[in-house]
Short mmCIF file of C-alpha atoms and ligand atoms in Angstrom, two decimals:
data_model
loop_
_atom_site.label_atom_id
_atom_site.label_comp_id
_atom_site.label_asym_id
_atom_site.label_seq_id
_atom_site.Cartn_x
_atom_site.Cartn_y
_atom_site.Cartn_z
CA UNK A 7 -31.90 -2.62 5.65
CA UNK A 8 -32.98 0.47 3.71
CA UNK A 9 -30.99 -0.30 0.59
CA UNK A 10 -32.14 2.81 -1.43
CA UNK A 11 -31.23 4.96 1.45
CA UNK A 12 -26.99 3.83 0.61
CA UNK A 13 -24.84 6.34 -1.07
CA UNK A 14 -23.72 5.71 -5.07
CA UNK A 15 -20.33 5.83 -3.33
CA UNK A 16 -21.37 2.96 -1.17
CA UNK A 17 -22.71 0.82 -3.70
CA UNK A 18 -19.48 1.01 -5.62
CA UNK A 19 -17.61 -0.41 -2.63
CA UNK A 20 -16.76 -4.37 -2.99
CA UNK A 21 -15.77 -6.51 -0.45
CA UNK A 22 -12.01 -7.70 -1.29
CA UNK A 23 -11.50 -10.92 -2.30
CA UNK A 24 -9.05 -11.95 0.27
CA UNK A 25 -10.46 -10.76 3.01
CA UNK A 26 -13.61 -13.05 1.81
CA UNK A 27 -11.42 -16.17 1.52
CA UNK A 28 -10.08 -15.42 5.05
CA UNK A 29 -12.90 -16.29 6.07
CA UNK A 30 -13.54 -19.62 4.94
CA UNK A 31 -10.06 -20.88 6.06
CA UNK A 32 -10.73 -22.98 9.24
CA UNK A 33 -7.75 -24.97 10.75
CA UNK A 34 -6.35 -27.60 8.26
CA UNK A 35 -6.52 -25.50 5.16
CA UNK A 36 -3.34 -24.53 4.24
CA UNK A 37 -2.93 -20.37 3.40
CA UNK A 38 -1.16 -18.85 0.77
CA UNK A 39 -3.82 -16.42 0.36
CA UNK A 40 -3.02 -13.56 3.25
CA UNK A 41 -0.18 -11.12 2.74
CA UNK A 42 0.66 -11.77 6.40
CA UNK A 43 4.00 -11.28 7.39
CA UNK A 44 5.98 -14.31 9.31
CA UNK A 45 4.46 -13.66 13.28
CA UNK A 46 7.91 -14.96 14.00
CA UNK A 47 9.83 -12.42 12.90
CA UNK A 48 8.23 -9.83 15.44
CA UNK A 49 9.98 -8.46 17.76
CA UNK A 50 8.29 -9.41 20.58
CA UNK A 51 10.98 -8.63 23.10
CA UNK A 52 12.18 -5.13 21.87
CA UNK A 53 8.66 -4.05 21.87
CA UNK A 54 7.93 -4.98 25.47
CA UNK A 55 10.56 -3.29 26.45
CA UNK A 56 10.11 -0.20 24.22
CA UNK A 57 6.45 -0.17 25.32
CA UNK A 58 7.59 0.46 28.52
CA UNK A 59 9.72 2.69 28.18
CA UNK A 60 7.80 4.85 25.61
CA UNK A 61 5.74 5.42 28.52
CA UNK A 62 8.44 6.37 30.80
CA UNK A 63 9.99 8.72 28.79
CA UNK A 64 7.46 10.42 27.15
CA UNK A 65 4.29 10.13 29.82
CA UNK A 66 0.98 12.05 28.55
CA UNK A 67 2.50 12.72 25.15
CA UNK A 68 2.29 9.32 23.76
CA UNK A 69 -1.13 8.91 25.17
CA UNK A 70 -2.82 12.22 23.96
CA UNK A 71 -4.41 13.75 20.66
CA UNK A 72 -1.22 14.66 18.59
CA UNK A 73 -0.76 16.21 15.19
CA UNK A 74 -2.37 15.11 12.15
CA UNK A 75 0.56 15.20 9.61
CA UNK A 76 2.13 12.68 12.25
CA UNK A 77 4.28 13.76 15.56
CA UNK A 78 7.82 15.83 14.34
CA UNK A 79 10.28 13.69 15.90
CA UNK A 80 8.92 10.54 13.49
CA UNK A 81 8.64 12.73 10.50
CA UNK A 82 12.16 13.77 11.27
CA UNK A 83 13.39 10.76 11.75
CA UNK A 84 11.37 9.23 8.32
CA UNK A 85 13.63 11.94 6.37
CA UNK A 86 16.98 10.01 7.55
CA UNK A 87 15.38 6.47 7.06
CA UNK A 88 14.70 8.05 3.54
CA UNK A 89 18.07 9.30 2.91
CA UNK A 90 19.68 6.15 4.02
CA UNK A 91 17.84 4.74 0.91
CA UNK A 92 18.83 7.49 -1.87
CA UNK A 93 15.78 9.45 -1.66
CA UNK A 94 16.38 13.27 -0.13
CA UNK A 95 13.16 14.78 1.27
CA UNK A 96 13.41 18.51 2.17
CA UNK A 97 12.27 18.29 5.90
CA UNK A 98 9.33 16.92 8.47
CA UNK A 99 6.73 19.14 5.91
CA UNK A 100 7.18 16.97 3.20
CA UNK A 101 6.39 13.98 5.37
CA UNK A 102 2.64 12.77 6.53
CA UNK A 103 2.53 9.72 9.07
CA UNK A 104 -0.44 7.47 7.86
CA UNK A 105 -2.50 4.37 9.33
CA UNK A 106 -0.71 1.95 7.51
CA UNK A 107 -0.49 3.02 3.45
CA UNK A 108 -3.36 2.08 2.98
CA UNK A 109 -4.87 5.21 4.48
CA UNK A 110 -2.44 6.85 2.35
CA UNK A 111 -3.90 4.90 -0.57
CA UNK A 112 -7.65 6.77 0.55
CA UNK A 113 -6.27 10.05 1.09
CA UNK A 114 -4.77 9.94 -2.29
CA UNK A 115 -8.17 8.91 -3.95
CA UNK A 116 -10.17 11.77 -1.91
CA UNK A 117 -7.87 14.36 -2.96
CA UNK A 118 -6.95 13.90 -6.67
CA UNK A 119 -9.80 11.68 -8.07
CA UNK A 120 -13.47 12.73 -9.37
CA UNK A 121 -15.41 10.91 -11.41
CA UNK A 122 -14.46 9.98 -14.66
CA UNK A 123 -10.58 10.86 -14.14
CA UNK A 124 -8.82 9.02 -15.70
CA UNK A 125 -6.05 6.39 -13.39
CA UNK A 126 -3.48 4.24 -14.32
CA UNK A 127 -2.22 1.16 -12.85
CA UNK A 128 -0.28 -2.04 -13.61
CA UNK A 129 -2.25 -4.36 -14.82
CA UNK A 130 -2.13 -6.92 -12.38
CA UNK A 131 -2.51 -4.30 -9.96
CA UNK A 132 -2.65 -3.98 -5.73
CA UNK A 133 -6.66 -5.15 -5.00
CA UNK A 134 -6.85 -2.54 -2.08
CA UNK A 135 -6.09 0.29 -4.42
CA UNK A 136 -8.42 -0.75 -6.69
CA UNK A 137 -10.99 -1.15 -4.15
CA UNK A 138 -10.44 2.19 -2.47
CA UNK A 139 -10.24 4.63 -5.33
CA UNK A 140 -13.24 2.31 -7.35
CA UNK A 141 -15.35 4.51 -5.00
CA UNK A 142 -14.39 7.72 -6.45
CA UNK A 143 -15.66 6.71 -9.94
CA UNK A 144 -12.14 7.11 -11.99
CA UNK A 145 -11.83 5.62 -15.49
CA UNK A 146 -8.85 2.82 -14.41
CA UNK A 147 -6.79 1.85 -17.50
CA UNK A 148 -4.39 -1.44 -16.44
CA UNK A 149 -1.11 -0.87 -18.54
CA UNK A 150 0.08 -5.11 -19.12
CA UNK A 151 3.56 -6.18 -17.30
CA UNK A 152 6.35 -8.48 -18.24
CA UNK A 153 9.39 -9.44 -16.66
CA UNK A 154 10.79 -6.07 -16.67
CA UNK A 155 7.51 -4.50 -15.01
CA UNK A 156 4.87 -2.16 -16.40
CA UNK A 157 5.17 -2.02 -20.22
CA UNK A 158 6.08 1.72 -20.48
CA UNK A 159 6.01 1.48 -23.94
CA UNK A 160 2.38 0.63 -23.89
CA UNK A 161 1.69 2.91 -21.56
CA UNK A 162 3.39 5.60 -23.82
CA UNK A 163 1.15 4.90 -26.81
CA UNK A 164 -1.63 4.93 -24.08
CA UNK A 165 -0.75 8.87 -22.86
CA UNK A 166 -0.77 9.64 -26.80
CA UNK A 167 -4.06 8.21 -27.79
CA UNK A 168 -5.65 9.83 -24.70
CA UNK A 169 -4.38 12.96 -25.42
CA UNK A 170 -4.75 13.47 -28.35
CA UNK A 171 -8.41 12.69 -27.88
CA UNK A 172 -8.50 15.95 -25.77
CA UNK A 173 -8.71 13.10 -22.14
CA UNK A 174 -5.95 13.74 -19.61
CA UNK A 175 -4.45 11.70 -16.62
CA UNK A 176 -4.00 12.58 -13.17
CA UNK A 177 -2.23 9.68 -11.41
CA UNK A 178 -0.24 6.59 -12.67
CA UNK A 179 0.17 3.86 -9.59
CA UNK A 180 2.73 1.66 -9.72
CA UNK A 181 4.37 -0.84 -7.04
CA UNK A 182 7.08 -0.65 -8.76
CA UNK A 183 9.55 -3.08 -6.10
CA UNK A 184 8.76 -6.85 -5.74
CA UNK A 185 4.76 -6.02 -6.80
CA UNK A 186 1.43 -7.09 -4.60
CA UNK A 187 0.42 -9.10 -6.55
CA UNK A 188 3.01 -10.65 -8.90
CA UNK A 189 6.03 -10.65 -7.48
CA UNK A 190 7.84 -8.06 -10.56
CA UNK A 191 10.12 -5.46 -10.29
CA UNK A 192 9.98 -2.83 -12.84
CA UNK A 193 13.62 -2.46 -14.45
CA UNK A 194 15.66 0.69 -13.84
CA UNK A 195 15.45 1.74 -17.58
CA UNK A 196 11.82 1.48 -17.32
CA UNK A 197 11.50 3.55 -14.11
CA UNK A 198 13.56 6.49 -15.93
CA UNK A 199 10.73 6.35 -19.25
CA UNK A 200 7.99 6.37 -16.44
CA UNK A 201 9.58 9.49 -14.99
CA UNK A 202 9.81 10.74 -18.60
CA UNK A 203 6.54 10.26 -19.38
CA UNK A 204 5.44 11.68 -16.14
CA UNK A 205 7.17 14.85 -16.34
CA UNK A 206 5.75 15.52 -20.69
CA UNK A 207 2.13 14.52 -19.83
CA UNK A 208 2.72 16.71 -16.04
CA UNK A 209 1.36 13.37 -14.22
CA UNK A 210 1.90 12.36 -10.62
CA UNK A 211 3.53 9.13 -9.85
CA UNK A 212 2.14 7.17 -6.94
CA UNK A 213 4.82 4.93 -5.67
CA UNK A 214 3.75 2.65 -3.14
CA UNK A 215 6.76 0.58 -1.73
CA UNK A 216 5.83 -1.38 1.00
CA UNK A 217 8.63 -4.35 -0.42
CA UNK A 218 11.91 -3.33 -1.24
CA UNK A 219 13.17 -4.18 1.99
CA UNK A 220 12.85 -7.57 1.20
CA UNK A 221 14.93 -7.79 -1.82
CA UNK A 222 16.66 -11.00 -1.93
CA UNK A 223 19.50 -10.48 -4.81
CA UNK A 224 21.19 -7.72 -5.16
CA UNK A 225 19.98 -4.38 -4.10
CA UNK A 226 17.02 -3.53 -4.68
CA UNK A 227 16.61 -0.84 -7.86
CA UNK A 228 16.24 2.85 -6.97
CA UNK A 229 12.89 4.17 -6.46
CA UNK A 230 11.21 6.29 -8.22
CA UNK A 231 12.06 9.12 -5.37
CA UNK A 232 15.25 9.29 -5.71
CA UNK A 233 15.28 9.21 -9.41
CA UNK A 234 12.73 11.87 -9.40
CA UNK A 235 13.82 15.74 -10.41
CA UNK A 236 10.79 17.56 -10.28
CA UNK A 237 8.47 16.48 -7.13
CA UNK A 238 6.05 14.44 -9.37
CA UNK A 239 6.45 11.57 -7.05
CA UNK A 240 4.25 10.92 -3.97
CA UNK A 241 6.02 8.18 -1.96
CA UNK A 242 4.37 5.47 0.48
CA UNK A 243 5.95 2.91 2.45
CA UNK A 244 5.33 1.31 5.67
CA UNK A 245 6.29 0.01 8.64
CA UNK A 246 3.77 -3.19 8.27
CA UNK A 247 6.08 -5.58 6.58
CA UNK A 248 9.93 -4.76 8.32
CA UNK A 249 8.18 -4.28 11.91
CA UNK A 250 4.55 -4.92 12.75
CA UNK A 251 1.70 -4.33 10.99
CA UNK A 252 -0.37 -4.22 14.11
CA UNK A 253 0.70 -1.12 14.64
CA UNK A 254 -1.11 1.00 11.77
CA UNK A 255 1.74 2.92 10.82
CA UNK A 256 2.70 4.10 7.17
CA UNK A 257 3.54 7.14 5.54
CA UNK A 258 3.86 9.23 2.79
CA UNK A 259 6.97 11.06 1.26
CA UNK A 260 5.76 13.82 -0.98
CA UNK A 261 5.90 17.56 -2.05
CA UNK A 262 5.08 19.87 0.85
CA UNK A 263 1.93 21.26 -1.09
CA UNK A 264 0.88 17.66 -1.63
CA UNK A 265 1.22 16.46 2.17
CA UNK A 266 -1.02 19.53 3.45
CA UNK A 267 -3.84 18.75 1.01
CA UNK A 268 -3.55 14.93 2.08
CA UNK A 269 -3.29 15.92 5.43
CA UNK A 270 -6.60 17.94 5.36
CA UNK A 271 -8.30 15.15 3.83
CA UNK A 272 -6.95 13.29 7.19
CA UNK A 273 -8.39 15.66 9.65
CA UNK A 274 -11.53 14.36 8.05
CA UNK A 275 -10.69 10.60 7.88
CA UNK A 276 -8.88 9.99 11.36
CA UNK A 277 -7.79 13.29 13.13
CA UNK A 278 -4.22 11.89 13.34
CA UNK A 279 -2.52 7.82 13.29
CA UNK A 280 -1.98 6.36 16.31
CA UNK A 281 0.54 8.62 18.89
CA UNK A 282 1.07 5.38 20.47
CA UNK A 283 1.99 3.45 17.56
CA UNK A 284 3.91 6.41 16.32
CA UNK A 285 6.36 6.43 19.63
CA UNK A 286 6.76 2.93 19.55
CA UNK A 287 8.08 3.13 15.73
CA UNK A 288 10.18 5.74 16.63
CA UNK A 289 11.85 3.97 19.46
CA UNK A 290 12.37 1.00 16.81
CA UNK A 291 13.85 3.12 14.50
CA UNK A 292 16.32 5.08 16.53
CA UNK A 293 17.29 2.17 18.90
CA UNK A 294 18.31 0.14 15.25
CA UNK A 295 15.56 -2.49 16.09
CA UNK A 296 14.55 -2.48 12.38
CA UNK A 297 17.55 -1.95 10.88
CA UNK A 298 18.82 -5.61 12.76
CA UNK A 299 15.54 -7.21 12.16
CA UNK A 300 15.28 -6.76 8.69
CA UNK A 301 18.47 -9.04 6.98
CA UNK A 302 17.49 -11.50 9.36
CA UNK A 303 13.50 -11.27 7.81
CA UNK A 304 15.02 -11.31 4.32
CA UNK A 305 16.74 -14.03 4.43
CA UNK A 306 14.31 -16.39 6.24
CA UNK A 307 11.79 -14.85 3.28
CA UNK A 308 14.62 -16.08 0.98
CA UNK A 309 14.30 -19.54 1.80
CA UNK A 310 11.22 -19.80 1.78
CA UNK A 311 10.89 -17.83 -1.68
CA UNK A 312 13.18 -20.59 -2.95
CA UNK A 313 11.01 -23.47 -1.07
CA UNK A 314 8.21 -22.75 -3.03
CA UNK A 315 9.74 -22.18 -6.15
CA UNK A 316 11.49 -25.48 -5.67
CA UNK A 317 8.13 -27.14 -4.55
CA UNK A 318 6.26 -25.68 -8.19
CA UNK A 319 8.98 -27.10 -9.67
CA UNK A 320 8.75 -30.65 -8.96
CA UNK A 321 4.63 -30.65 -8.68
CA UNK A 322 3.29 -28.42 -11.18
CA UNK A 323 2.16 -30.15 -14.28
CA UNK A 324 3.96 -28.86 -17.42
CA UNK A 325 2.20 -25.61 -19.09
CA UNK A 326 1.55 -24.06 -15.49
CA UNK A 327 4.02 -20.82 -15.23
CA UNK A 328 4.88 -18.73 -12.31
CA UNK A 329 7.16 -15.59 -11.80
CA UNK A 330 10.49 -15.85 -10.23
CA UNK A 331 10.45 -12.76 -8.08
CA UNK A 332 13.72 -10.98 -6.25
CA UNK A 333 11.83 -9.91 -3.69
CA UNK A 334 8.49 -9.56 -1.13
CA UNK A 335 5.76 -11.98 -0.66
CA UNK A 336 4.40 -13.22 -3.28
CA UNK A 337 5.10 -15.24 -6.52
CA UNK A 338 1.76 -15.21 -9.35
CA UNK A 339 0.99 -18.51 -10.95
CA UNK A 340 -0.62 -18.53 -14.21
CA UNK A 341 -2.64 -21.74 -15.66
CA UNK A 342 -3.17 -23.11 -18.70
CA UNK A 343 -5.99 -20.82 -20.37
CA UNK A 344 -9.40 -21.69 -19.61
CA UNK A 345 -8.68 -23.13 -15.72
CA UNK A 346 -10.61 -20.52 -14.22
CA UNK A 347 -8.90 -20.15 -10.69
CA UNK A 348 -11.69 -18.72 -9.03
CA UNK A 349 -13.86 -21.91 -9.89
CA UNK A 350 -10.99 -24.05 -8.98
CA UNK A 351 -10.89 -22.68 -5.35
CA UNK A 352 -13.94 -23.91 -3.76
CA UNK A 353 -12.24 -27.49 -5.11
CA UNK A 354 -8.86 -26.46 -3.57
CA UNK A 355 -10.56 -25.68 -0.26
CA UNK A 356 -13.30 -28.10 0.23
CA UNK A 357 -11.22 -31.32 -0.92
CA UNK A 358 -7.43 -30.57 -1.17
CA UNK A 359 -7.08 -28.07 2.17
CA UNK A 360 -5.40 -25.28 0.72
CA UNK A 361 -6.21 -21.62 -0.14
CA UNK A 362 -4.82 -19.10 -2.47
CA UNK A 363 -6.14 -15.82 -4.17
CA UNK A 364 -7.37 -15.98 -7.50
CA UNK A 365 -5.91 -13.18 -10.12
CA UNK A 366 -9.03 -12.05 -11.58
CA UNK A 367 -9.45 -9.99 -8.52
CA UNK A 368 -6.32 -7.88 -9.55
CA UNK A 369 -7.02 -7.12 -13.03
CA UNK A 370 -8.68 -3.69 -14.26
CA UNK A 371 -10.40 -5.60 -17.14
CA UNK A 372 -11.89 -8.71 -16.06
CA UNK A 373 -9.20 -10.91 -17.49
CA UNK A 374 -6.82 -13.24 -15.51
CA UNK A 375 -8.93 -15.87 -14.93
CA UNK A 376 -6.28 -18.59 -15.31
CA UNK A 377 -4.03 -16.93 -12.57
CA UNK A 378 -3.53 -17.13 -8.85
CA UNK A 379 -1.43 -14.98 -6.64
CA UNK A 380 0.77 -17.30 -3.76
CA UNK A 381 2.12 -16.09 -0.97
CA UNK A 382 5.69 -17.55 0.93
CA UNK A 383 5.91 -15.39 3.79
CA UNK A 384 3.27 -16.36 6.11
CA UNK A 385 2.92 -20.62 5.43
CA UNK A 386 6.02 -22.34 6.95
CA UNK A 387 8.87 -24.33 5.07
CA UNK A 388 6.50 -27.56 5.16
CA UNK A 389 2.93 -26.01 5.18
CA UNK A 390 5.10 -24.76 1.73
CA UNK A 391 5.98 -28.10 0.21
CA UNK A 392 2.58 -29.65 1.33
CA UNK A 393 0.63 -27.30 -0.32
CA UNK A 394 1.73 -26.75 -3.10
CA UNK A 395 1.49 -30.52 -3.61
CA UNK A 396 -2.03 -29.96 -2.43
CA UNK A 397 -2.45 -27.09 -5.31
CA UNK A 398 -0.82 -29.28 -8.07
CA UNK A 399 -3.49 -32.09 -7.26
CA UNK A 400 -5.98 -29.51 -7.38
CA UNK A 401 -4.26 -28.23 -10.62
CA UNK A 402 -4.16 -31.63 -12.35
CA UNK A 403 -7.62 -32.55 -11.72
CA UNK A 404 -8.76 -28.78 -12.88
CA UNK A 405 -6.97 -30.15 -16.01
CA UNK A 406 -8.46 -33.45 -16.49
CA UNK A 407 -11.84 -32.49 -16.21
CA UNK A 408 -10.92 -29.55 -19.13
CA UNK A 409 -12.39 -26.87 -16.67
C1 PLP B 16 1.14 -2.80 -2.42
C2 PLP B 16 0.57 -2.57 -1.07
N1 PLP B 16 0.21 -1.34 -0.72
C3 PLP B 16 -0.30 -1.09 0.49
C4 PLP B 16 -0.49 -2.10 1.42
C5 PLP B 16 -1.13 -1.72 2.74
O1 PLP B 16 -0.31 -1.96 3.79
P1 PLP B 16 -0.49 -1.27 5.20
O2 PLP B 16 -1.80 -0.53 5.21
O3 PLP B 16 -0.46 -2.37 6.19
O4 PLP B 16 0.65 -0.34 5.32
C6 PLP B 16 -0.12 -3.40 1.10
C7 PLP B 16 -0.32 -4.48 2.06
O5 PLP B 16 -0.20 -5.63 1.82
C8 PLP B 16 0.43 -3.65 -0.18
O6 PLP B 16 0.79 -4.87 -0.57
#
């Protein structure tokens, strides 16, 4: 094809990793590279039966052209799901219904980014973000994590040098619960010097929670939402991970002003989500269907958290580390320096059957060679223990040869 006749925009755009590795995975290869929820936590049942009777009771309306901020009854009902988890959002204005957050994600980059802005992120960060808003041309600066989450004290000295060089900043976006890709929640302390900082530099805060459902100890921290004074933070979350995420359906949480202009860049990008998919969540939501699904989900995603962190245990060679997350999908492993996990996969593949993500793909800055992001959810208890037996092998010849 005409290469010279593609957009600068389109040249930008990168194929994401994982999808890429998807590919390769035929039959015996062991996964822990997908995000994919457990299929057998779906609700198979409830949703033949709601399907039915969405159509019954609401006929023509869930079939048509609806609204493209997302149908009222939804929105109204997203307010209570929000206040049931701290977080008080004035009415169905404030809430946009999205096709899955990572429209959101896109909406967000169309409205607030031009060239050269200037974006922060966690560094590890979500690949999809990265991928979407890379298009837009911002400056990305990846703020390092540790146990407690984003270092906000880094990302404080960060705001001053920028400033004071005359830049600004526009967005800082964080996963702040049980993070895509590593597995790390940011602490509560740090959430309220985010906000902080937020509110002196006048910054939005994207907070993009599709995890804290699954938080296995404890409850999981507040978010930023409900912490949140001054209508700084846009909110997305989504019904992917705690009902289907064949159905498309996410949304965003945000300042009415904020959900008209994302809503206008929607018109553009897909007219309106899914009414279908729209009715169906609302049926799951008011009948309680997620509500009882979701302990059951988090503690199956418990055990098998705490399979694979038992199963690193007893394979890993010694000076291979991994997080120990409270929550969501994922744990991040990270290898001695100099294994570069993205040469080790072909190995891992080809010879030892399994698959995982390599980190580099998350970073801002190039670096993260040496790690790998896992995830629990989707591999059962002993796909679990045999690959990561398969990894370690893979591991331990990696470090033989001194790759
Ligand atoms: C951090 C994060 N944001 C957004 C998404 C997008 O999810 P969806 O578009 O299915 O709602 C994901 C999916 O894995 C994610 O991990």
């Amino acid at each position: 094809m005409r290469e010279d006749l593609l957009s600068r925009r389109a040249i930008r755009m990168k194929a994401n990793d994982i999808r890429e590795i998807l590919k390769w995975i035929s039959q015996d290869v062991i996964s822990f590279g997908g995000g994919l929820p457990d299929p057998s936590t779906f609700p198979r049942d409830e949703i033949k039966e709601i399907s039915r009777d969405v159509i019954e009771k609401y006929g023509d309306r869930a079939l048509q052209y609806s609204l493209t901020e997302g149908i009222v009854e939804l929105r109204e009902e997203l307010v209570r799901f929000a206040a049931r988890d701290g977080m008080s959002v004035d009415g169905p204005d404030s809430v946009l219904v999205t096709v899955g957050s990572q429209e959101a994600i896109e909406l967000i980059g169309r409205v607030f980014i031009d060239e050269g802005d200037i974006v922060i992120t966690e560094n590890p960060t979500y690949l999809a973000t990265l991928q979407s808003w890379s298009v837009y041309g911002p400056r990305i600066v990846g703020i390092p994590m540790d146990e407690e989450g984003m270092r906000t004290d880094i990302l404080e000295e960060k705001l001053r040098s920028i400033y004071s060089g005359g830049g600004k900043v526009k967005l800082v976006y964080t996963v702040p619960t049980a993070q895509n890709p590593t597995g790390i929640s940011m602490s509560v302390e740090r959430r309220k010097h985010l906000l902080e900082l937020a509110s002196r530099y006048d910054i939005y805060i994207i907070e993009d929670n599709p995890y804290s459902y699954y938080v296995f100890e404890g409850s999981a921290p507040p978010h930023l939402k409900a912490l949140d004074e001054e209508g700084r933070v846009i909110y997305l979350s989504t019904a992917s991970k705690i009902f289907v995420p064949g159905l498309r359906v996410g949304w965003v949480l945000a300042s009415g002003d904020v959900v008209r202009w994302l809503s206008l860049a929607k018109q553009a990008v897909s007219l309106h989500t899914s009414t279908l998919s729209q009715y169906l969540l609302l049926e799951a939501l008011r009948r309680g269907i997620i509500e009882r699904t979701v302990p059951r989900v988090r503690e199956l995603y418990r055990r098998k958290r705490d399979a694979m962190l038992s199963a690193l245990e007893r394979h890993m060679p010694s000076g291979v580390q991994w997080t120990k997350p409270i929550g969501g999908m994922f744990i991040w492993v990270t290898l001695p320096s100099g294994i570069d996990a993205r040469s080790l996969l072909k190995a891992a593949i080809v010879k030892y059957r399994v698959a995982y993500v390599p980190g580099a793909a998350f970073h801002v800055d190039g670096t993260g060679q040496n790690t790998m992001r896992l995830n629990f959810t989707y591999p059962s208890f002993e796909e679990i223990e045999i690959g990561v037996n398969r990894l370690s092998l893979a591991v331990r010849e990696a470090l033989e040869a001194g790759l």
